[in-house]
mmCIF file of C-alpha atoms and ligand atoms in Angstrom:
data_model
loop_
_atom_site.group_PDB
_atom_site.id
_atom_site.type_symbol
_atom_site.label_atom_id
_atom_site.label_comp_id
_atom_site.label_asym_id
_atom_site.label_seq_id
_atom_site.Cartn_x
_atom_site.Cartn_y
_atom_site.Cartn_z
ATOM 1 C CA MET G 273 122.040 88.578 167.209
ATOM 2 C CA THR G 274 124.887 88.094 164.797
ATOM 3 C CA LYS G 275 125.484 84.126 163.813
ATOM 4 C CA PRO G 276 129.125 83.516 165.513
ATOM 5 C CA SER G 277 130.372 81.779 162.179
ATOM 6 C CA LEU G 278 132.908 82.530 159.647
ATOM 7 C CA SER G 279 130.480 81.506 156.971
ATOM 8 C CA PHE G 280 127.047 80.276 156.394
ATOM 9 C CA SER G 281 126.340 76.737 157.628
ATOM 10 C CA ASP G 282 123.138 74.946 157.805
ATOM 11 C CA THR G 283 122.779 71.870 159.910
ATOM 12 C CA ARG G 284 119.316 70.980 158.026
ATOM 13 C CA ARG G 285 121.339 69.952 155.332
ATOM 14 C CA LEU G 286 123.211 67.702 157.295
ATOM 15 C CA SER G 287 120.218 65.920 158.920
ATOM 16 C CA PHE G 288 118.663 65.786 155.620
ATOM 17 C CA ILE G 289 121.773 63.728 154.509
ATOM 18 C CA CYS G 290 121.659 61.278 157.149
ATOM 19 C CA ASP G 291 117.996 60.845 157.117
ATOM 20 C CA HIS G 292 117.476 60.233 153.199
ATOM 21 C CA PRO G 293 116.331 56.795 152.751
ATOM 22 C CA LEU G 294 119.173 56.059 150.201
ATOM 23 C CA TYR G 295 121.763 57.177 152.790
ATOM 24 C CA VAL G 296 120.146 55.035 155.319
ATOM 25 C CA SER G 297 119.849 51.839 153.405
ATOM 26 C CA SER G 298 123.641 52.067 152.041
ATOM 27 C CA TYR G 299 124.763 52.924 155.413
ATOM 28 C CA GLN G 300 123.039 49.907 157.073
ATOM 29 C CA LYS G 301 124.149 47.611 154.371
ATOM 30 C CA LEU G 302 127.830 49.036 154.556
ATOM 31 C CA GLU G 303 127.574 48.651 158.386
ATOM 32 C CA LYS G 304 126.493 44.873 157.956
ATOM 33 C CA LEU G 305 129.217 44.211 155.366
ATOM 34 C CA GLU G 306 131.898 45.551 157.709
ATOM 35 C CA LYS G 307 130.665 43.761 161.049
ATOM 36 C CA ASN G 308 133.565 41.453 161.310
ATOM 37 C CA ARG G 309 136.164 43.706 159.390
ATOM 38 C CA ILE G 310 139.497 43.840 161.013
ATOM 39 C CA PHE G 311 140.539 46.853 159.032
ATOM 40 C CA CYS G 312 139.435 50.236 159.004
ATOM 41 C CA ARG G 313 135.774 50.641 158.835
ATOM 42 C CA HIS G 314 133.723 53.291 157.233
ATOM 43 C CA GLN G 315 130.851 54.206 159.885
ATOM 44 C CA MET G 316 129.999 57.289 161.513
ATOM 45 C CA ASP G 317 133.144 57.599 163.736
ATOM 46 C CA HIS G 318 135.225 57.608 160.722
ATOM 47 C CA LEU G 319 132.934 59.952 158.394
ATOM 48 C CA LEU G 320 132.756 62.699 161.578
ATOM 49 C CA ASP G 321 136.608 62.113 162.173
ATOM 50 C CA VAL G 322 137.257 63.010 158.578
ATOM 51 C CA ALA G 323 134.833 66.006 158.801
ATOM 52 C CA ARG G 324 136.256 67.518 161.807
ATOM 53 C CA ILE G 325 139.896 67.110 160.553
ATOM 54 C CA ALA G 326 139.002 68.782 157.374
ATOM 55 C CA TYR G 327 137.377 71.480 159.001
ATOM 56 C CA ILE G 328 140.604 71.971 161.479
ATOM 57 C CA LEU G 329 142.521 72.080 158.318
ATOM 58 C CA ASP G 330 140.268 74.569 156.685
ATOM 59 C CA LEU G 331 140.519 77.038 159.522
ATOM 60 C CA LYS G 332 144.340 76.347 160.143
ATOM 61 C CA MET G 333 144.917 77.208 156.131
ATOM 62 C CA ASN G 334 142.341 80.088 156.302
ATOM 63 C CA LEU G 335 140.371 78.566 153.196
ATOM 64 C CA GLY G 336 137.307 79.887 154.118
ATOM 65 C CA ILE G 337 135.141 76.787 153.090
ATOM 66 C CA CYS G 338 131.600 76.391 154.640
ATOM 67 C CA GLN G 339 131.380 73.853 157.602
ATOM 68 C CA ASP G 340 128.471 72.355 156.023
ATOM 69 C CA LEU G 341 129.988 71.798 152.708
ATOM 70 C CA ILE G 342 132.929 70.162 154.362
ATOM 71 C CA TYR G 343 130.515 68.067 156.614
ATOM 72 C CA ALA G 344 128.415 67.074 153.656
ATOM 73 C CA ALA G 345 131.464 65.910 151.607
ATOM 74 C CA ALA G 346 132.930 63.869 154.600
ATOM 75 C CA LEU G 347 129.393 62.106 155.487
ATOM 76 C CA LEU G 348 128.942 61.011 151.912
ATOM 77 C CA HIS G 349 132.536 60.204 150.755
ATOM 78 C CA ASP G 350 132.397 56.315 151.749
ATOM 79 C CA ILE G 351 128.709 55.768 151.419
ATOM 80 C CA GLY G 352 129.106 53.696 148.267
ATOM 81 C CA LYS G 353 131.674 51.259 149.924
ATOM 82 C CA GLY G 354 129.047 48.581 150.175
ATOM 83 C CA ARG G 355 128.464 48.751 146.443
ATOM 84 C CA GLN G 356 132.295 48.078 146.170
ATOM 85 C CA TYR G 357 132.275 45.000 148.397
ATOM 86 C CA GLU G 358 129.175 43.565 146.642
ATOM 87 C CA GLU G 359 129.615 44.896 142.893
ATOM 88 C CA GLY G 360 133.264 45.790 142.425
ATOM 89 C CA ILE G 361 132.407 49.537 141.795
ATOM 90 C CA PRO G 362 135.353 51.787 143.325
ATOM 91 C CA HIS G 363 133.556 53.311 146.197
ATOM 92 C CA GLU G 364 134.628 56.895 145.144
ATOM 93 C CA ILE G 365 132.475 56.315 142.020
ATOM 94 C CA ALA G 366 129.792 54.604 143.852
ATOM 95 C CA SER G 367 129.565 57.370 146.716
ATOM 96 C CA ALA G 368 129.544 60.033 144.050
ATOM 97 C CA GLN G 369 126.425 58.559 142.539
ATOM 98 C CA ILE G 370 124.609 58.014 145.641
ATOM 99 C CA ALA G 371 125.811 61.639 147.056
ATOM 100 C CA LYS G 372 124.250 63.108 143.663
ATOM 101 C CA GLN G 373 121.101 61.733 143.981
ATOM 102 C CA ILE G 374 120.669 62.743 147.749
ATOM 103 C CA LEU G 375 122.034 66.175 146.940
ATOM 104 C CA GLU G 376 119.521 66.721 144.254
ATOM 105 C CA ASP G 377 116.551 65.540 146.264
ATOM 106 C CA MET G 378 117.236 68.443 149.053
ATOM 107 C CA PRO G 379 114.466 70.884 149.568
ATOM 108 C CA PRO G 380 114.641 74.293 147.532
ATOM 109 C CA GLU G 381 114.907 76.142 150.964
ATOM 110 C CA PHE G 382 118.369 74.931 151.952
ATOM 111 C CA ILE G 383 119.667 73.013 148.612
ATOM 112 C CA PHE G 384 123.193 73.420 148.000
ATOM 113 C CA SER G 385 123.907 75.749 144.707
ATOM 114 C CA ASP G 386 124.625 73.805 141.581
ATOM 115 C CA GLU G 387 128.544 74.815 142.075
ATOM 116 C CA GLU G 388 128.696 73.719 145.658
ATOM 117 C CA GLN G 389 127.126 70.209 144.660
ATOM 118 C CA GLN G 390 129.775 69.830 141.938
ATOM 119 C CA GLU G 391 132.616 70.862 144.661
ATOM 120 C CA ILE G 392 131.210 68.066 146.962
ATOM 121 C CA LEU G 393 130.756 65.416 144.192
ATOM 122 C CA SER G 394 134.352 66.385 142.734
ATOM 123 C CA ALA G 395 136.158 66.038 146.395
ATOM 124 C CA ILE G 396 134.243 62.688 146.781
ATOM 125 C CA ARG G 397 135.221 61.418 143.420
ATOM 126 C CA TYR G 398 138.780 62.307 143.766
ATOM 127 C CA HIS G 399 139.224 61.578 147.700
ATOM 128 C CA ARG G 400 141.284 58.390 147.155
ATOM 129 C CA LYS G 401 144.094 59.710 144.826
ATOM 130 C CA LEU G 402 144.723 63.395 145.052
ATOM 131 C CA ARG G 403 144.602 65.160 141.700
ATOM 132 C CA SER G 404 147.645 67.356 140.826
ATOM 133 C CA ASP G 405 145.784 70.539 141.012
ATOM 134 C CA PRO G 406 143.023 69.791 143.550
ATOM 135 C CA ALA G 407 139.965 71.948 144.281
ATOM 136 C CA PRO G 408 140.396 73.082 148.183
ATOM 137 C CA LEU G 409 137.328 70.857 149.183
ATOM 138 C CA GLU G 410 139.032 67.942 147.387
ATOM 139 C CA PHE G 411 142.399 68.650 149.530
ATOM 140 C CA LEU G 412 140.691 68.782 152.676
ATOM 141 C CA LEU G 413 138.774 65.461 152.051
ATOM 142 C CA TYR G 414 141.599 63.673 151.127
ATOM 143 C CA LYS G 415 143.766 65.103 153.750
ATOM 144 C CA GLY G 416 140.905 64.423 156.561
ATOM 145 C CA ASP G 417 140.534 60.856 155.211
ATOM 146 C CA LYS G 418 144.285 59.942 155.440
ATOM 147 C CA MET G 419 144.771 61.627 158.640
ATOM 148 C CA SER G 420 141.804 60.094 160.505
ATOM 149 C CA ARG G 421 143.425 56.958 160.709
ATOM 150 C CA ALA G 422 145.250 55.766 163.808
ATOM 151 C CA CYS G 423 147.473 53.120 162.264
ATOM 152 C CA PHE G 424 149.974 53.404 165.149
ATOM 153 C CA ALA G 425 147.243 51.965 167.358
ATOM 154 C CA CYS G 426 145.652 49.615 165.247
ATOM 155 C CA PRO G 427 146.228 45.700 165.731
ATOM 156 C CA ALA G 428 145.628 45.057 162.216
ATOM 157 C CA GLU G 429 148.240 47.521 160.794
ATOM 158 C CA PRO G 430 150.757 44.534 159.993
ATOM 159 C CA GLU G 431 148.480 42.987 157.736
ATOM 160 C CA CYS G 432 146.914 46.171 156.271
ATOM 161 C CA ASN G 433 147.766 46.630 152.443
ATOM 162 C CA TRP G 434 147.927 50.654 152.725
ATOM 163 C CA ASN G 435 151.310 51.778 151.253
ATOM 164 C CA ASP G 436 153.661 52.157 154.203
ATOM 165 C CA THR G 437 154.338 55.751 153.155
ATOM 166 C CA MET G 438 150.478 56.496 153.705
ATOM 167 C CA LYS G 439 150.194 55.021 157.152
ATOM 168 C CA ASN G 440 149.994 57.171 160.237
ATOM 169 C CA LYS G 441 152.816 55.794 162.239
ATOM 170 C CA GLU G 442 152.493 58.602 164.736
ATOM 171 C CA ILE G 443 150.015 61.175 165.775
ATOM 172 C CA ARG G 444 150.130 64.114 163.224
ATOM 173 C CA LEU G 445 149.490 67.670 163.942
HETATM 174 FE FE1 FE2 T 240 137.098 57.392 154.109
#
C-alpha cells in the first residue's frame, strides 16, 4: 500500500530525539526552571504548537518540506533555554549545540542526511531573528514560533517585554 504522505517522514526520528538522555535532562531542567514563570514557557505544548503551525504553513505555501524535518527542528529549537537561564548563553546557540549532538547520535538506519542536519541546525540558530534571506525551514520555524503565542489571552501580556508589533493581539490565520 502506498504511504499517504507528501514526503518521506519517519516518526522514529522524533521518538529518538525525545528519548535522548541529553534531551530528557535538558527538558527536565528547563521544566523545573520555568515552574513558576508567568510568561511564555517552552515545554511540549509550545514545541508541538510550533511544529503544527510550521507544517500548516508548509502545506499552505507548497514548500514541500518533510514533516519530520519540521517536527525535529520544532522539538529542538528551545531545548537550550535552561542554559540561557543558568549560564547566560543565548538559547538559540545552546539549543543548536544540543541539537547537533542529538542529531549526530541518530542510528544509521534513520539518521538525517548531513544537508538535512544543517537545515535543522540553521533553523534553530536563527529562529529568534529572521535573516534577510532565510532558508525555507528557517522561515517556517520562525513564523511558527511567533504565531504560536496567544498574547491576546495571556494575563501576563501587559508585563511582557516582547515588542508590541510582535505580539499576537488577535487570532492569526
Ligand atoms: Fe519557541
